[in-house]
Short mmCIF file of C-alpha atoms in Angstrom, two decimals:
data_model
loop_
_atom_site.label_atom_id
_atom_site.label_comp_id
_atom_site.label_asym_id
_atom_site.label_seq_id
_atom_site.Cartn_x
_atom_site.Cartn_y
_atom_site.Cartn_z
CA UNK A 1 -27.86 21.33 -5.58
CA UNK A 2 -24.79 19.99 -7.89
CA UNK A 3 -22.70 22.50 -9.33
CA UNK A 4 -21.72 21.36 -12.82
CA UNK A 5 -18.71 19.98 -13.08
CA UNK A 6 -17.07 21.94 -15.90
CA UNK A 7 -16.73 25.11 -13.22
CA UNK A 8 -14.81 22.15 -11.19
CA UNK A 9 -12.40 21.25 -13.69
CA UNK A 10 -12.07 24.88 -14.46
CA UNK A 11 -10.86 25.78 -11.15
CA UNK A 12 -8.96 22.43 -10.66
CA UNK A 13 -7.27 23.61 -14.41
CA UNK A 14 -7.85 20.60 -16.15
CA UNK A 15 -9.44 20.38 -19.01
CA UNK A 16 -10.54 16.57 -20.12
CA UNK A 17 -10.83 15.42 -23.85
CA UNK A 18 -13.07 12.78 -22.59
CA UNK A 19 -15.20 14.39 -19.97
CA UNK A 20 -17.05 10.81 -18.84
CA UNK A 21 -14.08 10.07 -17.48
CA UNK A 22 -14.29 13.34 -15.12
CA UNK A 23 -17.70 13.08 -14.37
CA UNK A 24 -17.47 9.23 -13.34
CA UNK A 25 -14.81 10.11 -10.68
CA UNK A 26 -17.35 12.38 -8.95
CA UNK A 27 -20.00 9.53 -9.12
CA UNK A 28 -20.48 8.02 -6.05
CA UNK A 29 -21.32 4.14 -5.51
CA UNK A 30 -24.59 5.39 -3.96
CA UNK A 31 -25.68 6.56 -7.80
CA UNK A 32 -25.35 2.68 -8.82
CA UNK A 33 -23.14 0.48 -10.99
CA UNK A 34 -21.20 3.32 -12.99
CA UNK A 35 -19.16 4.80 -10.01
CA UNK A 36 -15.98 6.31 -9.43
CA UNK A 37 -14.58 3.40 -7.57
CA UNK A 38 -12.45 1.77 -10.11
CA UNK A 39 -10.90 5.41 -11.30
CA UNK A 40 -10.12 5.80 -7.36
CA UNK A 41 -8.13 2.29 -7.06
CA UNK A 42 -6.49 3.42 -10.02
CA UNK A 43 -5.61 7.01 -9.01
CA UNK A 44 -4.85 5.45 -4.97
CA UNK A 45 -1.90 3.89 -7.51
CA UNK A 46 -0.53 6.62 -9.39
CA UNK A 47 -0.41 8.48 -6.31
CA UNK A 48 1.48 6.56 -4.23
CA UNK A 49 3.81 6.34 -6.63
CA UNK A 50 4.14 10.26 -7.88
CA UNK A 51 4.63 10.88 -4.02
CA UNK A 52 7.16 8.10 -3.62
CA UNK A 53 9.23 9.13 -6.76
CA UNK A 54 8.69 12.95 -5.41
CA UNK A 55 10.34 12.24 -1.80
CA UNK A 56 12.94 10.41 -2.58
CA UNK A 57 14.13 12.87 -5.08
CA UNK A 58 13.63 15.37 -2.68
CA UNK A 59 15.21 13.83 0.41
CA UNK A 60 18.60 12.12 -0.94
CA UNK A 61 19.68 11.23 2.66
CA UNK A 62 16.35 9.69 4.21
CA UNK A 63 16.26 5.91 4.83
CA UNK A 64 13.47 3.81 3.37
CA UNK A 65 11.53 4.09 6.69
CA UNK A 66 11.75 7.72 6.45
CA UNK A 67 10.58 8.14 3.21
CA UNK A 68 7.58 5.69 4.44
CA UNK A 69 6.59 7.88 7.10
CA UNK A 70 7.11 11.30 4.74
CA UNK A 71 4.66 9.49 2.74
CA UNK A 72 1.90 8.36 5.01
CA UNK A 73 2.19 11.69 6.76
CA UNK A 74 1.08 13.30 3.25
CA UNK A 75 -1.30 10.78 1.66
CA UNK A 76 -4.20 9.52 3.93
CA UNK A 77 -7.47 9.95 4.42
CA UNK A 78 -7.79 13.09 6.05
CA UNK A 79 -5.03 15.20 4.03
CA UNK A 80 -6.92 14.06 0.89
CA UNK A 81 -9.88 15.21 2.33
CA UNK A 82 -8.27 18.67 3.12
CA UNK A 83 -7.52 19.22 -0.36
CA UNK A 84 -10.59 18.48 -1.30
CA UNK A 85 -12.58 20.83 0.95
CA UNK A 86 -10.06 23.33 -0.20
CA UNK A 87 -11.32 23.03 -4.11
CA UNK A 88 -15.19 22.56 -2.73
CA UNK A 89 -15.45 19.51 -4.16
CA UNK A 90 -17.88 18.37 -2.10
CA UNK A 91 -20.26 20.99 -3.89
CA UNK A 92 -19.35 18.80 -7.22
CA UNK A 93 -20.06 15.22 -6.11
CA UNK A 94 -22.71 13.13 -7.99
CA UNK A 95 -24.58 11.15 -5.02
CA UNK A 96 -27.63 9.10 -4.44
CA UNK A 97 -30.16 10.35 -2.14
CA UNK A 98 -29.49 8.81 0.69
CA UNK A 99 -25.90 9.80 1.01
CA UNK A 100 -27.11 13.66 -0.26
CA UNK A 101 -29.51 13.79 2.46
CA UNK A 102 -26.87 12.32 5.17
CA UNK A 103 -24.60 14.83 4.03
CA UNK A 104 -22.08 12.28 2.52
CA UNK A 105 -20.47 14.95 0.81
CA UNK A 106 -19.03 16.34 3.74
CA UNK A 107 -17.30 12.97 4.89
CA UNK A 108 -13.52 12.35 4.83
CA UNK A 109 -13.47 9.13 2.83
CA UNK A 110 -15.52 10.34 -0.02
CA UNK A 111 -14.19 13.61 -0.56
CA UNK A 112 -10.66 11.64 -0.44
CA UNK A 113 -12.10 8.77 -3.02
CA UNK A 114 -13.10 11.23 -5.10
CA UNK A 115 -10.08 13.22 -5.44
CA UNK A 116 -8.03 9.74 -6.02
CA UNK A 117 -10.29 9.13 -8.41
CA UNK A 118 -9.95 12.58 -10.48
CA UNK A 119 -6.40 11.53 -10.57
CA UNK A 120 -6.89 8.10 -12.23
CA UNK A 121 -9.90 10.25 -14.55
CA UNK A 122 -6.73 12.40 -15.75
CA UNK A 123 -4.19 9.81 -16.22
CA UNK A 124 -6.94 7.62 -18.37
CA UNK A 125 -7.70 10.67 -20.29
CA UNK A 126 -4.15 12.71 -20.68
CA UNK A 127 -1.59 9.87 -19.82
CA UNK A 128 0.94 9.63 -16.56
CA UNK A 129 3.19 12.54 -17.07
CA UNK A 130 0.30 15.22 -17.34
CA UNK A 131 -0.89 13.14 -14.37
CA UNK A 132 2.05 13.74 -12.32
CA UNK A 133 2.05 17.21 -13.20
CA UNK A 134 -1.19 17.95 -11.80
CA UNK A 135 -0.41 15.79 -8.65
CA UNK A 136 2.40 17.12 -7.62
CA UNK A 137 0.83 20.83 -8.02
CA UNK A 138 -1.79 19.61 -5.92
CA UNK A 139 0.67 18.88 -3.08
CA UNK A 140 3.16 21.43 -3.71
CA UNK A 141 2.13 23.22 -0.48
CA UNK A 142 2.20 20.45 1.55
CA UNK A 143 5.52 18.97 -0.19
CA UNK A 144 6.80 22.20 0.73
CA UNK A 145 5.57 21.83 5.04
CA UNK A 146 7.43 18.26 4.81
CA UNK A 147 9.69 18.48 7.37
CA UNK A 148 12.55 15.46 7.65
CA UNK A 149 13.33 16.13 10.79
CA UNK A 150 10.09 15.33 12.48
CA UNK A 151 10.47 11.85 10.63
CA UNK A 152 13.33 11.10 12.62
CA UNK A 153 12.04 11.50 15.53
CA UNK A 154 12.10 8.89 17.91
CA UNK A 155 9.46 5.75 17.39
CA UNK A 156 7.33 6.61 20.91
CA UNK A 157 7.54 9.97 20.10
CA UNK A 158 6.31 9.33 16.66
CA UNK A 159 3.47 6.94 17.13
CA UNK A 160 2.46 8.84 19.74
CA UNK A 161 1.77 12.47 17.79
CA UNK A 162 0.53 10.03 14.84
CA UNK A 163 -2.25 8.34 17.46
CA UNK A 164 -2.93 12.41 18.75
CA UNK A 165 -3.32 13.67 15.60
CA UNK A 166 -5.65 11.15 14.41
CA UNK A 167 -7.33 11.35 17.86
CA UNK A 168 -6.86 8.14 18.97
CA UNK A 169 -6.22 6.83 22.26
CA UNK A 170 -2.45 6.36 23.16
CA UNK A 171 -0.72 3.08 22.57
CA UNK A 172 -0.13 1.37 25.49
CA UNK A 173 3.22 -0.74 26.35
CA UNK A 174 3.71 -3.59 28.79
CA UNK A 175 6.63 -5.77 29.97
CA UNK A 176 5.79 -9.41 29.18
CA UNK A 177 9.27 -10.87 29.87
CA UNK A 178 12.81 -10.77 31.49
CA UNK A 179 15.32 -13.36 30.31
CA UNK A 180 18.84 -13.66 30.90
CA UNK A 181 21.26 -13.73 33.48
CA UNK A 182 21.02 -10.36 35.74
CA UNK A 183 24.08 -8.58 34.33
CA UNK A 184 22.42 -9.50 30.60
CA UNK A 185 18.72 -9.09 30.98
CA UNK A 186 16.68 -9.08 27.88
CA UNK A 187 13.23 -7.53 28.16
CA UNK A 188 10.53 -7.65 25.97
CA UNK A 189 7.56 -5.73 25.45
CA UNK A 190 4.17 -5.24 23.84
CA UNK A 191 2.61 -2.36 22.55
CA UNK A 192 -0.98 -2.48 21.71
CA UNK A 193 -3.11 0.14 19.96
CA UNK A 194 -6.64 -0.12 18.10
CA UNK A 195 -6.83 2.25 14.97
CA UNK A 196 -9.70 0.09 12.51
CA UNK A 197 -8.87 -3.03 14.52
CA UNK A 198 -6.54 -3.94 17.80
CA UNK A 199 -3.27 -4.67 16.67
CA UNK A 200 0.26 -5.64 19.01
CA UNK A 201 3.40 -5.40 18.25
CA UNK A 202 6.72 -6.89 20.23
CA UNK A 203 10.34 -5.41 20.85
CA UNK A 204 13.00 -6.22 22.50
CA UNK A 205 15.98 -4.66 23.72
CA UNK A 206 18.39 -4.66 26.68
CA UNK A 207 16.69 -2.25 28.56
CA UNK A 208 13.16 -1.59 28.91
CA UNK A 209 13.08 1.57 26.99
CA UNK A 210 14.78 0.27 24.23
CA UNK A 211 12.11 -2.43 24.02
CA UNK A 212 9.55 -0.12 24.34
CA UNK A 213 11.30 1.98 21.45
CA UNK A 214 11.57 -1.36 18.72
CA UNK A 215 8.11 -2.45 19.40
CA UNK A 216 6.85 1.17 18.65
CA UNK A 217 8.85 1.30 15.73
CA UNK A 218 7.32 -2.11 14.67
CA UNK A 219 3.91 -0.91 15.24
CA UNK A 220 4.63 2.65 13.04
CA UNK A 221 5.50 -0.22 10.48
CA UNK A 222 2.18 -1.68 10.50
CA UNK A 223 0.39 0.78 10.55
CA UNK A 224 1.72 2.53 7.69
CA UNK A 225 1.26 -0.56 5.74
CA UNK A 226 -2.39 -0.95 6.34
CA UNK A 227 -2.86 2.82 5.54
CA UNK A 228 -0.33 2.54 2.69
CA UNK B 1 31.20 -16.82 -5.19
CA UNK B 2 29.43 -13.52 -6.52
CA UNK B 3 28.87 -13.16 -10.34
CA UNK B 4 29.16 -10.18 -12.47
CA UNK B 5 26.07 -7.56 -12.00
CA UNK B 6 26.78 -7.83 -15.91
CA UNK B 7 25.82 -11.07 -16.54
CA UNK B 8 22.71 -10.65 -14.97
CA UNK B 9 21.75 -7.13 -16.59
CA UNK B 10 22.40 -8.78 -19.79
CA UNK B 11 19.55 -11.89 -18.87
CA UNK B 12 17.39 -9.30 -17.57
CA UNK B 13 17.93 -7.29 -21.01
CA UNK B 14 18.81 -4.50 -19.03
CA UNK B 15 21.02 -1.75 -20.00
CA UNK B 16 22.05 0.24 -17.76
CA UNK B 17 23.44 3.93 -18.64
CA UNK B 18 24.34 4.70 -14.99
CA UNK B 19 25.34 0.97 -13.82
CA UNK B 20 26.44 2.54 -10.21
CA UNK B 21 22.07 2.29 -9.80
CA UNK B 22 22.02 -1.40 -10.65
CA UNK B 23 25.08 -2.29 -8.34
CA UNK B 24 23.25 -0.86 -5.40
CA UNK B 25 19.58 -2.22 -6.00
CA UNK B 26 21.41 -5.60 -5.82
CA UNK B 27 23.66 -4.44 -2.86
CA UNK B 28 21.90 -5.81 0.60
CA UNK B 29 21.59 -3.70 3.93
CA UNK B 30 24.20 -5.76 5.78
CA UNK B 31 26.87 -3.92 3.36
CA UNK B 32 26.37 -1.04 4.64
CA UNK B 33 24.89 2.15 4.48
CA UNK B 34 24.90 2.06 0.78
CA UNK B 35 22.37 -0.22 -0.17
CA UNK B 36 19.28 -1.14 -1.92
CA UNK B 37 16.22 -0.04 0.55
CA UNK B 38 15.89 3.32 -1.08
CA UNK B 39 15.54 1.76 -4.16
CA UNK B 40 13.04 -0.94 -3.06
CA UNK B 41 11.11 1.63 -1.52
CA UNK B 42 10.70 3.54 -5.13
CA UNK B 43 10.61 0.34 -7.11
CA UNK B 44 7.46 -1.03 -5.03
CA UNK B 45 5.65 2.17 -5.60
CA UNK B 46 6.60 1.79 -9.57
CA UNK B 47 5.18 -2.01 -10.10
CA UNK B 48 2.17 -1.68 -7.63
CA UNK B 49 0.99 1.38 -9.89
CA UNK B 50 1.95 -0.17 -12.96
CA UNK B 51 -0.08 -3.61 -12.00
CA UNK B 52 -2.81 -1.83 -10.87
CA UNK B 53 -2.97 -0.13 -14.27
CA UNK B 54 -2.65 -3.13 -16.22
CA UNK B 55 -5.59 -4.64 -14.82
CA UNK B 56 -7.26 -1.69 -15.05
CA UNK B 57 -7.34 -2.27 -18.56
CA UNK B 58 -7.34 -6.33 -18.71
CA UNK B 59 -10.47 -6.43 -16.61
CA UNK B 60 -13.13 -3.62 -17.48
CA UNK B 61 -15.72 -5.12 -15.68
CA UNK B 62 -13.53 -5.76 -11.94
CA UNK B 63 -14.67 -4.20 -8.98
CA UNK B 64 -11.98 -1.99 -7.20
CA UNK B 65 -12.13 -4.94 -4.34
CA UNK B 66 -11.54 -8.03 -7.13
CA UNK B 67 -8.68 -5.49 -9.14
CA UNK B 68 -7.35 -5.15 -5.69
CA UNK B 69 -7.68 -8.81 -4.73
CA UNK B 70 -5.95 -9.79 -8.08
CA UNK B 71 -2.83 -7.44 -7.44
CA UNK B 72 -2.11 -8.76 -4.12
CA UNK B 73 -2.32 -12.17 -5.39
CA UNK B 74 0.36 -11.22 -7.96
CA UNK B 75 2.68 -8.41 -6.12
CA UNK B 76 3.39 -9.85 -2.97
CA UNK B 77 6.97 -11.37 -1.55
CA UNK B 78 6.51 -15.21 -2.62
CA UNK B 79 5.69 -14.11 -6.21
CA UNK B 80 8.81 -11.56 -6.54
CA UNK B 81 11.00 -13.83 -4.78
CA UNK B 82 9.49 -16.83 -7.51
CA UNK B 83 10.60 -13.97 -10.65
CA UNK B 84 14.09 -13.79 -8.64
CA UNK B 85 14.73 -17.08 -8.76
CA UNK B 86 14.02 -17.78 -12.51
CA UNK B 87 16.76 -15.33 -13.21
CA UNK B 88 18.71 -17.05 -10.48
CA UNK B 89 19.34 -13.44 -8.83
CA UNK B 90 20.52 -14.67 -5.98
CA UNK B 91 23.56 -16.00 -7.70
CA UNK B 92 24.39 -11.94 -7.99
CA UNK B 93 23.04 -9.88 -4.58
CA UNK B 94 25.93 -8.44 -2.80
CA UNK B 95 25.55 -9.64 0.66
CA UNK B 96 27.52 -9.14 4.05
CA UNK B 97 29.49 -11.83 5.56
CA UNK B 98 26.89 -12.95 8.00
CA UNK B 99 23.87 -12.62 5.22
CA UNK B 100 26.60 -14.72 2.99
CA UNK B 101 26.80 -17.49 5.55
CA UNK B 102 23.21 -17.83 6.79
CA UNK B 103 21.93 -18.41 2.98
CA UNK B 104 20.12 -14.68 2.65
CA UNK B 105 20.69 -14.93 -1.46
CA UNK B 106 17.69 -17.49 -0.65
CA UNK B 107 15.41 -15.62 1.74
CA UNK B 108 12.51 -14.89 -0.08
CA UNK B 109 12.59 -11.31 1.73
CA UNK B 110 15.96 -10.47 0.49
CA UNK B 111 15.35 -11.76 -3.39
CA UNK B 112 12.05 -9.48 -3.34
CA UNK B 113 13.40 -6.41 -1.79
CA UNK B 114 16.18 -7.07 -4.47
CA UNK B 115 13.50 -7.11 -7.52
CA UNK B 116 11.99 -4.71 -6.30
CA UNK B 117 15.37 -2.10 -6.14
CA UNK B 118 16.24 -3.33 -9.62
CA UNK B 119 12.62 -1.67 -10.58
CA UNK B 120 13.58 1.65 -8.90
CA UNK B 121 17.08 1.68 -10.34
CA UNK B 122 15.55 0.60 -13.69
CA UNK B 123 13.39 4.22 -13.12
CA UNK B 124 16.14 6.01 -12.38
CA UNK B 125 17.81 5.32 -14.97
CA UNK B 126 16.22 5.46 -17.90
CA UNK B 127 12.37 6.42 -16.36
CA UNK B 128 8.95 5.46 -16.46
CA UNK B 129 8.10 4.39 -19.25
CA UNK B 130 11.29 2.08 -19.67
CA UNK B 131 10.49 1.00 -16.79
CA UNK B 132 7.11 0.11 -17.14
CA UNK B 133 7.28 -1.77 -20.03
CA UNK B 134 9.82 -3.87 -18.47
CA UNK B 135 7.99 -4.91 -15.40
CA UNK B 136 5.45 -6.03 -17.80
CA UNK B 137 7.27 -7.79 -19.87
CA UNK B 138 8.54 -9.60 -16.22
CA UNK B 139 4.90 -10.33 -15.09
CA UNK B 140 3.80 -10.88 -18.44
CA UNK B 141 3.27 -14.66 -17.99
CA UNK B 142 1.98 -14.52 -14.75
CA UNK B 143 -0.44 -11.88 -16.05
CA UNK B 144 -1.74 -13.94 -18.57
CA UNK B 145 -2.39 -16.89 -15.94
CA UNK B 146 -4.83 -14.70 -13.75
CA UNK B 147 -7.81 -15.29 -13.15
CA UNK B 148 -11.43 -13.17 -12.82
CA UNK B 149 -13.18 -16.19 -11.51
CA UNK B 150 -11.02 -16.89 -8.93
CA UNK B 151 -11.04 -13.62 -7.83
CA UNK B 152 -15.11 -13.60 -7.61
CA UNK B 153 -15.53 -16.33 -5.06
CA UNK B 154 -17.06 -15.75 -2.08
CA UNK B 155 -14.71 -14.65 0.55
CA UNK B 156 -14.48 -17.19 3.14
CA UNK B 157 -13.12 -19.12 0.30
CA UNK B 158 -10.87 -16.34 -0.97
CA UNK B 159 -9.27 -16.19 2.64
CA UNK B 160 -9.60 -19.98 3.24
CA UNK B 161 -7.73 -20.26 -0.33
CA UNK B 162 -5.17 -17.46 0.92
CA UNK B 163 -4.23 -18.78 4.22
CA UNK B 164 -4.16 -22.12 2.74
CA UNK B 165 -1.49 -20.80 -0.24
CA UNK B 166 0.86 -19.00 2.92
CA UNK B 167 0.50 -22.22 4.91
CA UNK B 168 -1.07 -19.98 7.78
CA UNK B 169 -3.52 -21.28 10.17
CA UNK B 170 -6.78 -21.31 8.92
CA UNK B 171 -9.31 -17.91 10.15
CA UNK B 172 -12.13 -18.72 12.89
CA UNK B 173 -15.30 -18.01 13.32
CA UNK B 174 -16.82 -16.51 16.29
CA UNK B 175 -20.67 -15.74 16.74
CA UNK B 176 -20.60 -12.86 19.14
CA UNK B 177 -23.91 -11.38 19.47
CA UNK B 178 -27.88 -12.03 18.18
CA UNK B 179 -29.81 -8.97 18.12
CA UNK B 180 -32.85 -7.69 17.78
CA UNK B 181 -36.62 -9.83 17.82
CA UNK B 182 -36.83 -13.28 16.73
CA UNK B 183 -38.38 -12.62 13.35
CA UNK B 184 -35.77 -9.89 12.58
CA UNK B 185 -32.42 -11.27 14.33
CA UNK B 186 -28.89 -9.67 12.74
CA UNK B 187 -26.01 -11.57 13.85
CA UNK B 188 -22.38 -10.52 14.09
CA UNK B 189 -19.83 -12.47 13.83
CA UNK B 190 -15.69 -12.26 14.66
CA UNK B 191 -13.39 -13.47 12.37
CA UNK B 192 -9.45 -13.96 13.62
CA UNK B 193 -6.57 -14.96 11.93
CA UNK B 194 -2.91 -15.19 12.82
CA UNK B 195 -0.53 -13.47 10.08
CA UNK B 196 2.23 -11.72 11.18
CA UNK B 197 0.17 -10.00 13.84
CA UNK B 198 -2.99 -11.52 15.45
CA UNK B 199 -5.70 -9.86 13.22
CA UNK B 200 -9.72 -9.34 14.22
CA UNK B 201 -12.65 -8.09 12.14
CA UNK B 202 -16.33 -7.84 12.47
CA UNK B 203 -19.21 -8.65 10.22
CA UNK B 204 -22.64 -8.44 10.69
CA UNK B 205 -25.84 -9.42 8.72
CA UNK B 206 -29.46 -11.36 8.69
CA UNK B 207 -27.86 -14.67 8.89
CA UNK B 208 -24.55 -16.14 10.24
CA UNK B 209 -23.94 -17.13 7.41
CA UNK B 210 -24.05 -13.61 5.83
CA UNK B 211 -22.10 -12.17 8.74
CA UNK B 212 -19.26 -14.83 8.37
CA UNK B 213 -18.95 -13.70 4.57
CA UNK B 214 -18.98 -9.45 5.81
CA UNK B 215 -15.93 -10.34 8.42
CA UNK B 216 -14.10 -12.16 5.69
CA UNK B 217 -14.43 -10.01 3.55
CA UNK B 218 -13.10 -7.40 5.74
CA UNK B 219 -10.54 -9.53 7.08
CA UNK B 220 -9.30 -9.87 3.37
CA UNK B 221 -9.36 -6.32 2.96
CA UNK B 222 -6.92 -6.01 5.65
CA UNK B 223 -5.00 -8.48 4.48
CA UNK B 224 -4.71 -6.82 1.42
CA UNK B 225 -3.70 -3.37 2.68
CA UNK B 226 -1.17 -4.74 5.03
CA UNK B 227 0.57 -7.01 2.08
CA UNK B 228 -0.10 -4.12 -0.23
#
């Protein structure tokens, strides 16, 4: 049973001049050609940047890493997802009936296309400032939570809580080489994890720990690349 | 021998009302804590939404995979480092002595980073919708240049065409399991490649030949998130 979606954009307090553009983003592929995955690459863009734009405004002092991890921390998957579940969109979604009867609109990554996709619906319809607008009261909680200081954290300690809280096993670290005279060792290590796919990363360092500590810091890197 | 921020402004037909913002987007890390990274950080987030907006509209008929394919093949470090050097912008970055002496005014990472800044400065300054029009205006020819077609082959050839253009190794091919009754065999298939990490994904389907195209396709997809 599909709620219409005019009590959606009611509570969401939007209010589109061209309504197809709403009701696409809460089409799902599974209902055929006319989905909401082109709104969603476009609202995946003015998201990223609204956030961006937001943090460093916010957070004069934080280094460009920083304000990468601020930003991963807030836009993924499952933090989209939460937002979603928090306006019941699942209740809204347009879905074929295959993904209806495999309850696809409980799942994380199309409540969160869907919500990236009411973004790019609005900017299409009402332009990028009324766009931001509504972003960034979608997140003002959670822009609120942000907390710097956990960002600067060390790199273990980071990945680590970032592999726990996506429930993942630990990334693991191992000595692959000692150079250097024994007064000027130079070790180097590997750290391996497997999020979607294994990945490795290498640091270096004159001690072990601070090895450990460059190649988890690399890893952090990737990973918040591939999850932008 | 470091010229005048102004001469360049003035080729870029920039303006600047607070010039202290275009001094640091060209002002390199090994300065000093002062530097461009913040700004790179918010000028990335401007041009990949603004791209992904343009083609938006250019292409009405893309898939979210080809508009994402045909962003990364114009947003990535070898094409912003190729815009840097037509306005000869290394002639201008303000560099440390050891950056000075090792060439970095010709690293493509350092010219792209520096684009990049001048972006977020550019937003600072004067905000988005200055800034928007000017990073158009800056891709403009290499917007008009793309092409749909290319973006529709089939992906082994989209990756074989990508690691070919990065002079990367070329991806393999691994057949690593047959399943499933003789008449009704589905095949999966590994596909590796060697970027900056050592990459893996799976695909699986009725024929190799069909499971080959799945893991490129994911492998692209990677790709494509980890270059942004």
């Amino acid at each position: 049973m599909i709620k219409k979606p005019e009590l959606l954009a009611k509570k969401l307090r939007l209010s589109f001049e061209q309504p197809d553009f709403f009701i696409m983003a809460l089409t799902h592929r599974s209902m055929g050609a006319r989905n909401n995955e082109r709104l969603e690459y476009l609202g995946d863009s003015i998201l990223g940047f609204v956030i961006a734009e937001k943090l460093y405004e916010m957070f004069p002092n934080a280094s460009e890493g920083e304000l990468s991890r601020l930003r991963a921390s807030l836009v993924n998957q499952g933090s989209l997802a939460e937002l979603a579940r928090e306006h019941n969109l699942g209740d809204y979604l347009i879905l074929g009936s295959g993904e209806l009867k495999s309850g696809g609109y409980r799942r994380d990554s199309i409540l969160s296309d869907a919500l990236e996709a009411i973004m790019g619906a609005l900017l299409k319809d009402q332009g990028i400032l009324a766009c931001k607008t509504w972003v960034l009261n979608l997140f003002a909680k959670k822009l609120g939570e942000l907390d710097l200081k956990k960002s600067q954290k060390d790199p273990k300690t980071q990945l680590q809580e970032l592999m726990q809280s996506r429930k993942i096993e630990l990334p693991g670290y191992e000595l692959i080489k000692i150079a250097g005279a024994a007064h000027a060792q130079m070790f180097t290590v590997k750290c391996t994890t497997n999020i979607d796919s294994k990945e490795a990363s290498e640091g270096t360092g004159d001690s072990r720990k601070k090895a450990e500590q460059e190649a988890a810091e690399k890893m952090l890197k990737l990973i918040i690349k591939k999850n932008k």
